[in-house]
C-alpha cells in the first residue's frame, strides 16, 4: 500500500474494530507488515450516504438519478420514479441477487445428487437414508416398502421443480403450516420455480415496468420464499442426505487450530462439495505421506465462513474464523493453501495471499479471481482438484518463510444441531417431538426462540453486536439458534458449551441443565436457516402456540449483516411470519411509504415485520418485546409453573 495509507493503517486501533483477539493480533501484524485489509479500507472509504439510503437509481442510462433522503419526496428520477419505487427496486435487486446465490448453491448440490442417483458420480453417495425417506415423505412421495434408489429418483424429479416449475407451487410449500400458506395464497406469493421468480423480479425492476412499491414488495416476498423454502432448503436437505445430518459433537473454533508443524489448508466459501472432497483427500494415506515426506507431521484442514460452518457441525473439522477473519488468518503466514469456491470471498485475498506466500486457489467456474490460480473442481472428478491443491500446499510448506505467527486461541463448543436432533434431544428416541419445547414455552421457562444469524461488517466492531445481543437474549430466557458467521462469533465467545447455561435466565438454565444442552444452538451455514423455518413449522404443528408461524413467540436478527443474501433471508423470514431485526444500516429512508410497508404494513397484512437497531441491547429488547406481544396474544403471559416437564405429564 502507499506510504500515506500505510501510516494511516498503522494508526488504526484495531481494538475499536473487532472483539476477536486472534483477528486483532493479526490485523496489527498485517498493518506492521504494510498490508491493508477490509478494516483499513473501510476506515479509508466512507459509505456513500445516498446509496446507503437506497435513494439512488442506476437502472437505466437516463440516470443515474440521485434523490435527497433528507427530503425524499422533493424530487423524482428523470423517468418520474419516486423514492418508494427506487428504494423498492433496489431492495428487490438485492433479494434477487441474494436469492440467486442460495438457489444456485442448492442447484450445485442438486447436480451432484442427480449424478449420485443416476450412478455417474462415485465420489459421493446417499449417506443418510432415514433423512432421504423423511424428506421424500414430507412432500408426498410414497416411501413404504420402496428401494432407496427409487425414492431418490422421485425425490430428484420433485426437487428439480424447485427451480424450473413455471406454474404451481414449489414442492416444499407442502411443509408450510396451513394458515401461513393460506396467507401466501391470498397475496399470490406462493413461489413457483426460483428461476422464474428471479427472472420476473429482474424484469419488473427494469425501467418502466413495476412502479408500485407494494407490488414490488410482493414479488420480493415470492422470490425470497423461493429461496428459504426452495433453494436453501434443497441445499440443506440434500447435503444432509449425501454428507450426513449433523449430530452434536465437540468441535473447535479459532486460529489456534492452525498447526505450525503441519500443512495447513483452509477451505473458504459456501458449497460443501469442495470441502467434502477435500476431507477425503486429506485423509488419503498417499497424501499424508507426501506431507510427511516434506517434513510435516500431517495435513490440517480448517474451514472458514459457511462451508466451514457446515463441516464443523457435520464432521468436527475446526473452523478458523468468520468473514472478517478471512484476511487476518493469512497474516499468520501459516496458511499453506487457501481454496475457495463461491460467495463472501474478498478479492483482496488474492493480493494478501501473495504478500504471505499462501497459495490461493479458486475452484468454481462461477468464481474466478484475478491473480488467483484456478484449479477447477468437477463433480465427476472431485479428487483431481483436491489432490492438486494438497500437492501445492505441501510444496508451499517446504518453502514456508521461517517465521509464522499463530494466535494461540482455541475455543471448544458443541456444534451440529439439526432440526432432527432437536426433535430427538427434547423428545427422546421413541417419541422425538417438539412437544417439550412448546411445553416449556407455554409454561414460560423458555420465553421464546430467537434466530441470530448473518455476517460481519467492517462498518461495525466485529462480533460485538452478535455476542452482546445473544447474551442479553439468553439472560432473558430466550433460547437462541444460530447459523453462519454469527454462530462462529458466539462459538469464539464460549457460548456453545453447556456450562454457558449459567449466563441464561433461571428458566432457560433449568431446561439446558435437564437436557444437557447449551443455551445457544449451532445449526450450520446460511442456507441452513431453512432448518429454522422447519423448526417453526414444527412448533406450529405440535400445537399450543397458535396456528401460523406469525403467531409464534419467535424473532430473528442479523446484527452485523453486509450481504445481499441477508436481505433475501430477512425477507423470507418476514414473509413467513417472523419479526426480523437488522443492524448496521437499513437500505431505505425512514418515513417513506416503502419503509412503512416493511416496518409496519406487512405485519398488518398478517406477515412478520422488519425492524432496525444498531445497539445490541436495544435490539434484544425489541425482540423480547415482540416475543412478549406474541405470548400475550396466545394468553401465556402469566406466572410460569415451577415444574419441569416429565414423561408422566407427556403421557397425560
Ligand atoms: O452465507 S454469514 S458473511 S459467510 S453471507 Fe457470508 Fe454473511 Fe458469513 Fe456465509 Ni452468510
Ligand atoms: Fe433515473 Fe428512472 Fe433511469 Fe432510474 S430508471 S436511472 S430513476 S431515469
XYZ file of C-alpha atoms and ligand atoms in Angstrom:
670
model
C 0.000 0.000 0.000
C 1.048 3.627 -0.431
C 3.165 5.288 2.257
C 0.351 7.590 3.326
C -2.171 4.746 3.548
C 0.373 2.668 5.469
C 0.818 5.438 8.009
C -2.958 5.723 8.437
C -3.363 1.960 8.752
C -0.719 1.856 11.494
C -2.673 4.488 13.405
C -5.886 2.455 13.430
C -6.742 0.970 16.792
C -7.967 -2.454 15.731
C -9.421 -2.999 19.205
C -12.097 -0.487 18.245
C -12.919 -2.555 15.161
C -13.034 -6.118 16.439
C -13.568 -8.091 19.634
C -11.859 -11.182 18.207
C -8.430 -11.359 19.879
C -6.824 -13.531 17.219
C -8.086 -11.248 14.459
C -6.878 -8.125 16.285
C -3.395 -9.619 16.690
C -3.217 -10.494 13.008
C -4.605 -7.132 11.873
C -1.870 -5.450 13.881
C 0.668 -7.728 12.264
C -0.679 -7.003 8.779
C -0.555 -3.252 9.442
C 3.025 -3.575 10.700
C 3.842 -5.549 7.553
C 2.348 -2.738 5.450
C -0.552 -4.889 4.251
C -4.058 -3.422 4.022
C -7.277 -5.216 4.997
C -11.031 -4.572 4.833
C -10.708 -2.829 8.197
C -8.170 -0.307 6.937
C -10.011 0.096 3.625
C -13.307 0.710 5.453
C -11.627 3.366 7.578
C -10.369 4.937 4.362
C -13.666 4.840 2.429
C -16.869 6.258 3.883
C -20.049 4.640 2.547
C -21.940 6.779 0.020
C -24.807 8.350 2.024
C -27.255 8.390 -0.908
C -26.575 4.769 -1.761
C -26.817 3.749 1.910
C -30.410 5.048 1.958
C -31.168 3.331 -1.372
C -32.062 6.791 -2.714
C -30.175 6.474 -5.987
C -31.204 4.613 -9.111
C -28.891 3.379 -11.840
C -31.323 1.074 -13.557
C -31.095 2.991 -16.818
C -28.839 5.393 -18.692
C -31.020 8.459 -18.440
C -29.603 8.430 -14.894
C -28.063 7.588 -12.530
C -30.646 9.620 -10.586
C -29.995 10.669 -7.023
C -32.809 11.746 -4.706
C -32.378 13.563 -1.423
C -33.003 11.266 1.531
C -33.424 14.306 3.823
C -36.378 15.400 1.687
C -37.297 12.184 -0.123
C -40.431 13.361 -1.920
C -38.900 16.646 -3.149
C -37.575 15.109 -6.347
C -38.207 12.179 -8.692
C -35.905 10.490 -11.206
C -35.747 11.547 -14.870
C -38.462 8.960 -15.664
C -40.547 10.157 -12.727
C -39.690 7.252 -10.412
C -40.415 8.165 -6.782
C -38.317 7.354 -3.729
C -40.652 4.411 -2.993
C -40.195 2.915 -6.443
C -36.446 3.473 -6.380
C -35.928 2.023 -2.900
C -38.262 -0.925 -3.563
C -36.464 -1.714 -6.829
C -33.062 -1.562 -5.140
C -34.325 -3.826 -2.379
C -35.783 -6.207 -4.948
C -32.471 -6.456 -6.801
C -30.779 -7.393 -3.505
C -33.396 -10.067 -2.899
C -32.840 -11.381 -6.439
C -29.063 -11.498 -6.069
C -29.117 -12.968 -2.567
C -31.769 -15.499 -3.511
C -29.869 -16.419 -6.673
C -26.744 -17.092 -4.598
C -28.530 -19.565 -2.319
C -30.614 -21.202 -5.013
C -27.647 -21.610 -7.374
C -25.726 -23.162 -4.478
C -28.698 -25.520 -3.989
C -28.636 -26.229 -7.724
C -24.964 -27.250 -7.446
C -25.911 -29.752 -4.745
C -28.865 -30.937 -6.843
C -26.481 -31.509 -9.794
C -24.398 -33.830 -7.632
C -27.479 -35.585 -6.288
C -28.545 -36.249 -9.892
C -25.127 -37.758 -10.582
C -25.358 -39.931 -7.465
C -28.868 -41.077 -8.358
C -28.022 -41.976 -11.961
C -24.714 -43.545 -10.948
C -22.331 -41.225 -12.808
C -20.822 -39.745 -9.617
C -18.921 -42.138 -7.365
C -17.169 -39.709 -5.004
C -20.423 -39.047 -3.107
C -23.278 -41.320 -2.062
C -26.519 -41.405 -0.111
C -25.260 -41.432 3.434
C -28.421 -40.769 5.425
C -31.232 -42.990 4.162
C -33.565 -42.069 7.039
C -33.320 -38.443 6.068
C -33.913 -39.282 2.413
C -37.099 -41.098 3.376
C -38.367 -38.417 5.706
C -37.737 -35.587 3.225
C -39.429 -37.591 0.452
C -42.414 -38.404 2.673
C -42.742 -34.737 3.673
C -43.529 -33.803 0.084
C -45.887 -36.669 -0.604
C -43.541 -39.242 -2.191
C -44.523 -42.825 -1.348
C -41.736 -44.402 0.734
C -43.189 -47.540 2.351
C -41.651 -50.733 1.019
C -39.658 -48.961 -1.696
C -35.975 -49.213 -2.558
C -33.803 -46.266 -1.548
C -32.726 -45.506 -5.105
C -36.318 -45.496 -6.381
C -37.251 -42.956 -3.744
C -34.121 -40.939 -4.521
C -35.064 -40.765 -8.210
C -38.531 -39.465 -7.390
C -37.071 -37.005 -4.903
C -34.687 -35.685 -7.544
C -37.516 -35.153 -10.031
C -39.645 -33.372 -7.449
C -36.869 -31.125 -6.152
C -35.814 -30.061 -9.631
C -39.195 -28.331 -9.760
C -37.964 -26.005 -7.008
C -36.029 -24.310 -9.804
C -37.794 -24.972 -13.064
C -41.504 -25.080 -12.316
C -43.271 -22.489 -14.450
C -46.628 -22.676 -12.683
C -47.998 -24.097 -9.463
C -46.380 -24.248 -6.015
C -42.845 -25.456 -5.237
C -42.616 -28.883 -3.541
C -41.625 -27.668 -0.052
C -44.762 -25.482 0.110
C -46.242 -28.736 1.452
C -44.212 -28.183 4.635
C -45.656 -24.744 5.326
C -48.295 -24.523 8.098
C -51.771 -24.346 6.533
C -52.642 -20.887 7.814
C -49.323 -19.407 6.682
C -49.794 -20.969 3.248
C -53.335 -19.626 3.091
C -51.989 -16.095 3.649
C -49.405 -16.583 0.881
C -52.147 -17.767 -1.463
C -54.300 -14.776 -0.578
C -51.457 -12.430 -1.544
C -50.471 -14.590 -4.512
C -46.912 -15.065 -3.279
C -46.567 -18.843 -3.154
C -43.389 -19.294 -5.182
C -43.171 -21.065 -8.485
C -39.709 -22.224 -9.540
C -36.888 -19.947 -8.324
C -35.617 -19.376 -11.863
C -38.979 -17.927 -12.821
C -39.245 -15.756 -9.699
C -35.738 -14.329 -10.062
C -36.274 -13.694 -13.775
C -39.533 -11.953 -13.051
C -38.033 -9.728 -10.359
C -35.261 -8.667 -12.758
C -37.868 -7.899 -15.409
C -40.123 -5.991 -13.052
C -37.273 -3.825 -11.776
C -36.212 -2.836 -15.298
C -37.031 0.779 -16.136
C -40.681 1.318 -16.869
C -42.214 -1.920 -15.566
C -43.309 -2.303 -11.939
C -43.590 1.159 -10.403
C -45.829 0.334 -7.467
C -43.756 -0.314 -4.353
C -46.413 -2.600 -2.846
C -46.475 -4.767 -5.930
C -42.663 -4.881 -5.990
C -42.558 -5.935 -2.322
C -44.986 -8.773 -3.090
C -42.581 -10.097 -5.697
C -39.731 -9.647 -3.189
C -41.628 -11.973 -0.836
C -42.359 -14.542 -3.521
C -38.743 -14.588 -4.710
C -37.338 -14.706 -1.183
C -39.682 -17.586 -0.286
C -38.397 -19.479 -3.332
C -35.019 -19.270 -1.596
C -35.973 -20.066 2.008
C -38.500 -22.814 1.317
C -36.846 -23.594 -2.030
C -33.187 -23.303 -2.999
C -31.762 -23.059 0.514
C -33.933 -25.880 1.782
C -32.879 -28.087 -1.132
C -29.221 -27.285 -0.332
C -29.647 -28.227 3.335
C -31.742 -31.343 2.843
C -29.670 -32.846 0.013
C -26.416 -32.026 1.823
C -27.724 -33.898 4.872
C -28.772 -36.823 2.678
C -25.383 -37.063 0.934
C -22.956 -35.943 3.654
C -24.870 -36.845 6.816
C -27.318 -34.986 9.042
C -25.386 -33.157 11.767
C -25.499 -34.506 15.301
C -23.979 -32.584 18.195
C -20.251 -33.067 18.610
C -17.420 -31.221 20.300
C -15.501 -29.106 17.828
C -13.128 -26.182 17.883
C -13.104 -22.686 16.512
C -10.355 -20.078 16.128
C -6.924 -19.570 14.602
C -5.113 -21.623 17.254
C -6.143 -24.725 15.323
C -3.560 -23.877 12.664
C -0.538 -26.101 13.325
C 2.961 -24.839 12.865
C 4.271 -28.332 12.086
C 1.518 -29.372 9.677
C 0.472 -28.472 6.164
C -2.404 -26.050 6.842
C -5.157 -25.847 4.247
C -8.125 -23.519 4.596
C -11.307 -24.113 2.614
C -13.386 -20.932 2.436
C -16.732 -20.420 0.765
C -20.142 -21.996 0.677
C -20.715 -25.229 -1.201
C -19.896 -28.251 0.942
C -18.868 -30.265 -2.165
C -15.310 -28.942 -2.338
C -14.905 -29.379 1.393
C -16.239 -32.933 1.490
C -13.863 -33.945 -1.317
C -11.009 -32.150 0.455
C -11.701 -34.114 3.644
C -11.441 -37.363 1.685
C -8.211 -36.178 0.066
C -6.657 -35.036 3.351
C -7.416 -38.441 4.892
C -5.870 -40.331 1.988
C -2.668 -42.034 3.250
C -0.918 -41.233 -0.050
C -1.440 -37.512 0.525
C -0.474 -37.746 4.194
C 2.760 -39.482 3.127
C 3.505 -36.604 0.756
C 3.098 -34.159 3.622
C 5.360 -36.266 5.835
C 7.984 -36.557 3.137
C 8.072 -32.753 3.120
C 8.831 -32.763 6.845
C 5.292 -32.021 8.125
C 3.507 -34.006 10.812
C 0.391 -34.226 8.671
C -2.332 -32.201 6.982
C -4.519 -29.829 8.971
C -7.785 -28.808 7.295
C -9.709 -25.801 8.561
C -12.911 -24.141 7.454
C -13.898 -20.509 7.162
C -17.292 -18.894 6.614
C -20.249 -21.085 5.686
C -18.902 -24.309 4.178
C -16.643 -24.310 7.228
C -19.698 -23.939 9.468
C -21.267 -26.954 7.740
C -18.329 -29.318 8.199
C -17.793 -28.021 11.735
C -21.204 -29.424 12.654
C -21.133 -32.464 10.367
C -17.609 -33.733 10.949
C -15.997 -31.644 13.704
C -13.456 -30.056 11.322
C -12.047 -26.981 13.122
C -13.150 -23.535 11.949
C -10.569 -20.756 11.680
C -12.953 -17.799 11.827
C -15.794 -15.829 10.311
C -15.959 -13.422 7.378
C -13.835 -10.590 8.804
C -11.106 -13.015 9.872
C -10.513 -14.379 6.374
C -7.808 -11.831 5.581
C -6.378 -11.781 9.096
C -5.742 -15.525 9.072
C -3.474 -15.199 6.032
C -1.265 -12.799 8.001
C -0.264 -15.721 10.267
C 1.939 -16.908 7.428
C 0.895 -20.419 8.494
C -1.731 -20.952 5.798
C -0.077 -23.036 3.107
C -3.095 -23.005 0.838
C -6.491 -21.397 0.785
C -9.052 -22.942 -1.559
C -12.228 -21.003 -2.229
C -15.428 -21.626 -4.167
C -18.246 -19.074 -4.131
C -19.642 -16.173 -2.056
C -18.071 -13.902 0.557
C -14.566 -14.326 -0.858
C -12.896 -10.906 -0.704
C -10.973 -10.188 -3.889
C -8.228 -8.764 -1.660
C -7.398 -12.314 -0.533
C -5.599 -12.761 -3.814
C -3.090 -9.939 -3.152
C -2.984 -10.685 0.561
C -2.011 -14.307 -0.169
C 0.825 -13.131 -2.396
C 2.182 -10.978 0.465
C 2.416 -14.006 2.762
C 3.274 -16.692 0.220
C -0.023 -18.539 0.699
C -1.141 -20.467 -2.388
C -4.595 -19.142 -3.233
C -6.899 -21.249 -5.406
C -10.267 -20.622 -6.960
C -12.081 -23.852 -7.814
C -15.519 -22.956 -9.140
C -16.134 -21.885 -12.745
C -18.566 -19.268 -11.369
C -15.918 -17.608 -9.229
C -12.508 -16.848 -10.701
C -10.379 -14.093 -9.168
C -7.766 -12.004 -10.918
C -4.374 -13.142 -9.712
C -5.585 -16.432 -8.179
C -4.610 -19.847 -9.514
C -7.691 -21.643 -10.855
C -7.974 -25.392 -10.416
C -11.439 -26.362 -11.448
C -13.478 -28.663 -9.245
C -15.514 -31.170 -11.186
C -18.337 -33.107 -9.540
C -17.341 -36.144 -11.560
C -13.599 -35.963 -10.829
C -13.588 -34.221 -7.469
C -10.276 -35.615 -6.271
C -8.282 -34.281 -9.223
C -8.780 -30.777 -7.903
C -8.329 -31.513 -4.208
C -5.230 -33.704 -4.688
C -3.625 -30.979 -6.782
C -4.324 -28.374 -4.089
C -2.795 -30.634 -1.445
C 0.272 -31.100 -3.638
C 0.691 -27.322 -3.989
C 0.133 -26.816 -0.261
C 2.855 -29.354 0.503
C 5.187 -27.510 -1.879
C 4.487 -24.259 -0.061
C 5.083 -25.929 3.321
C 8.578 -26.877 2.133
C 9.374 -23.287 1.284
C 7.365 -21.714 4.096
C 9.055 -18.498 5.233
C 10.738 -19.380 8.525
C 8.654 -17.481 10.993
C 4.949 -17.965 11.298
C 2.831 -16.378 13.989
C -0.260 -18.288 15.110
C -2.532 -16.667 17.715
C -2.938 -19.330 20.375
C -6.694 -19.197 20.790
C -8.835 -22.303 20.603
C -12.466 -22.371 21.621
C -14.250 -25.673 22.037
C -18.015 -25.982 21.945
C -20.879 -28.189 20.845
C -21.871 -27.854 17.225
C -24.107 -29.705 14.807
C -27.690 -29.281 15.930
C -30.217 -30.066 13.251
C -33.972 -29.856 13.322
C -33.978 -33.666 13.557
C -31.623 -33.688 16.523
C -33.559 -31.029 18.414
C -36.575 -33.293 17.991
C -34.685 -36.249 19.407
C -32.890 -34.312 22.134
C -36.092 -32.909 23.555
C -38.432 -35.789 22.929
C -36.244 -38.880 23.220
C -35.667 -41.694 20.729
C -39.143 -43.177 20.827
C -41.158 -40.008 20.768
C -38.966 -37.488 19.029
C -41.020 -34.338 19.181
C -41.099 -30.622 19.743
C -43.763 -31.079 22.449
C -41.317 -30.428 25.327
C -40.084 -27.244 23.626
C -43.635 -25.989 23.146
C -44.497 -27.012 26.741
C -41.526 -25.104 28.099
C -42.508 -22.052 26.068
C -46.107 -22.306 27.252
C -45.085 -22.697 30.914
C -42.704 -19.765 30.475
C -39.418 -21.434 31.337
C -38.398 -20.552 27.793
C -39.760 -17.135 26.855
C -39.353 -17.648 23.134
C -36.868 -18.604 20.457
C -34.571 -16.243 18.567
C -32.567 -16.913 15.439
C -29.398 -14.808 15.495
C -27.609 -15.146 12.211
C -25.612 -13.443 9.497
C -22.389 -11.738 8.681
C -19.679 -9.435 9.951
C -19.378 -5.941 8.530
C -16.292 -3.733 8.924
C -18.621 -0.746 9.473
C -19.242 -2.115 12.986
C -16.991 -3.767 15.581
C -16.509 -7.406 14.570
C -18.578 -9.879 16.664
C -19.504 -7.299 19.315
C -23.201 -7.000 18.458
C -23.581 -10.759 17.912
C -22.180 -11.615 21.324
C -23.869 -8.867 23.342
C -27.227 -9.489 21.667
C -27.158 -13.225 22.305
C -26.042 -12.798 25.934
C -28.916 -10.408 26.590
C -31.416 -12.760 24.930
C -30.430 -15.831 26.930
C -30.293 -13.779 30.140
C -33.968 -13.106 29.427
C -34.745 -16.803 28.895
C -34.823 -16.648 25.109
C -33.366 -19.805 23.537
C -31.026 -18.828 20.685
C -30.448 -20.768 17.463
C -27.654 -19.721 15.135
C -26.157 -20.049 11.693
C -23.365 -18.530 9.616
C -20.773 -16.079 10.839
C -22.852 -15.162 13.883
C -22.573 -18.715 15.133
C -18.780 -18.568 14.855
C -18.741 -15.295 16.838
C -20.625 -16.950 19.702
C -18.510 -20.094 19.499
C -15.395 -17.928 19.947
C -17.094 -16.293 22.931
C -17.606 -19.739 24.530
C -21.418 -19.670 24.445
C -21.777 -23.060 22.782
C -20.721 -25.011 25.825
C -23.411 -26.488 28.097
C -21.885 -24.616 31.050
C -22.682 -21.333 29.296
C -26.164 -22.032 30.702
C -25.028 -20.136 33.832
C -25.366 -16.991 31.724
C -29.008 -17.807 30.983
C -32.058 -16.764 32.963
C -33.217 -19.323 35.543
C -35.927 -20.857 33.339
C -33.756 -21.443 30.301
C -30.923 -22.549 32.572
C -33.166 -25.219 34.114
C -34.122 -26.591 30.692
C -30.489 -26.582 29.492
C -29.350 -28.421 32.600
C -32.106 -31.035 32.311
C -31.398 -31.740 28.656
C -27.642 -31.103 28.853
C -27.640 -28.598 26.023
C -26.045 -25.178 25.639
C -28.348 -22.131 25.637
C -27.157 -21.299 22.114
C -27.592 -23.933 19.404
C -25.366 -24.024 16.336
C -27.267 -25.086 13.195
C -24.740 -24.581 10.388
C -24.403 -22.303 7.372
C -26.648 -19.579 5.976
C -28.577 -21.982 3.738
C -29.239 -23.880 6.973
C -31.530 -21.057 8.034
C -34.006 -23.373 6.337
C -33.627 -25.556 9.453
C -35.113 -22.671 11.447
C -38.103 -22.494 9.075
C -38.738 -26.220 9.538
C -38.420 -25.845 13.315
C -41.009 -23.028 13.214
C -43.361 -25.165 11.100
C -42.926 -27.999 13.585
C -43.691 -25.739 16.565
C -46.947 -24.754 14.858
C -47.783 -28.376 14.026
C -47.283 -29.579 17.606
C -49.852 -27.066 18.799
C -50.426 -24.744 21.715
C -48.610 -21.793 20.130
C -51.144 -20.601 17.584
C -51.956 -21.701 14.088
C -49.426 -19.912 11.906
C -45.733 -19.015 12.065
C -46.778 -15.396 12.668
C -48.387 -16.492 15.977
C -45.156 -17.947 17.422
C -43.170 -16.128 20.134
C -40.061 -16.046 17.948
C -37.812 -13.382 16.424
C -34.824 -13.180 14.107
C -31.793 -10.887 13.887
C -28.783 -10.180 11.700
C -26.953 -7.556 13.760
C -23.807 -7.250 11.601
C -25.038 -8.143 8.119
C -23.275 -6.983 4.981
C -24.571 -9.311 2.269
C -27.464 -9.223 -0.197
C -28.100 -12.812 0.838
C -29.008 -11.478 4.275
C -31.641 -9.181 2.746
C -33.190 -12.155 0.973
C -33.122 -14.228 4.174
C -34.703 -11.356 6.104
C -37.470 -11.036 3.543
C -38.300 -14.765 3.574
C -38.448 -14.773 7.357
C -40.707 -11.712 7.365
C -42.920 -13.224 4.648
C -43.034 -16.471 6.657
C -44.344 -14.524 9.664
C -41.214 -13.753 11.701
C -40.264 -10.412 13.277
C -36.781 -9.715 11.866
C -34.377 -7.017 13.002
C -31.179 -5.904 11.266
C -28.269 -3.787 12.467
C -25.535 -1.688 10.764
C -27.734 0.170 8.269
C -31.070 -0.307 6.525
C -31.452 0.409 2.808
C -34.482 2.720 2.914
C -35.494 6.177 4.113
C -37.443 6.231 7.346
C -40.907 7.734 6.969
C -41.324 6.806 3.294
C -44.227 4.599 2.209
C -41.879 1.774 1.218
C -40.177 1.859 4.622
C -43.547 1.867 6.405
C -44.722 -1.123 4.397
C -41.714 -3.191 5.502
C -41.712 -1.957 9.099
C -45.489 -1.820 9.773
C -47.683 -2.668 6.799
C -46.550 -6.243 6.300
C -47.401 -7.075 9.910
C -50.870 -5.556 9.470
C -51.304 -7.823 6.445
C -50.569 -10.854 8.662
C -46.859 -11.369 7.899
C -43.901 -10.694 10.163
C -42.170 -7.312 10.078
C -38.789 -5.684 9.597
C -37.105 -3.638 12.294
C -33.768 -1.920 12.782
C -31.439 -1.093 15.681
C -27.691 -0.694 15.929
C -27.243 -1.151 19.679
C -27.379 -4.877 20.551
C -29.101 -4.367 23.911
C -31.792 -2.244 22.305
C -32.078 -4.893 19.610
C -32.501 -7.649 22.215
C -35.251 -5.736 23.981
C -37.095 -5.018 20.761
C -37.032 -8.774 20.051
C -38.147 -9.592 23.592
C -40.975 -7.038 23.352
C -42.170 -8.760 20.188
C -41.928 -12.197 21.813
C -43.930 -10.897 24.788
C -46.532 -9.409 22.452
C -46.991 -12.834 20.865
C -47.118 -14.519 24.286
C -49.813 -12.084 25.388
C -51.841 -12.796 22.243
C -51.544 -16.528 22.952
C -52.630 -15.964 26.564
C -49.416 -17.401 28.012
C -48.010 -14.320 29.721
C -48.952 -15.457 33.252
C -46.738 -16.730 36.052
C -44.889 -19.773 34.979
C -45.439 -23.030 36.790
C -42.279 -24.173 38.553
C -42.160 -27.740 37.345
C -40.002 -29.416 34.745
C -41.638 -31.440 32.027
C -41.732 -35.144 32.741
C -42.678 -38.299 30.890
C -45.790 -38.557 33.144
C -47.022 -35.165 32.002
C -46.379 -36.022 28.410
C -48.284 -39.289 28.624
C -51.163 -37.476 30.310
O -23.668 -17.129 3.728
S -22.991 -15.038 7.255
S -20.529 -13.165 5.740
S -20.134 -16.380 5.089
S -23.298 -14.082 3.890
Fe -21.028 -14.523 4.174
Fe -22.649 -13.423 5.812
Fe -20.824 -15.009 6.668
Fe -21.958 -17.317 4.509
Ni -23.967 -15.864 5.175
Fe -33.346 7.601 -13.353
Fe -35.688 6.379 -13.860
Fe -33.483 5.645 -15.168
Fe -33.723 5.100 -12.572
S -34.987 4.273 -14.191
S -31.908 5.894 -13.586
S -34.859 6.881 -11.835
S -34.474 7.633 -15.248
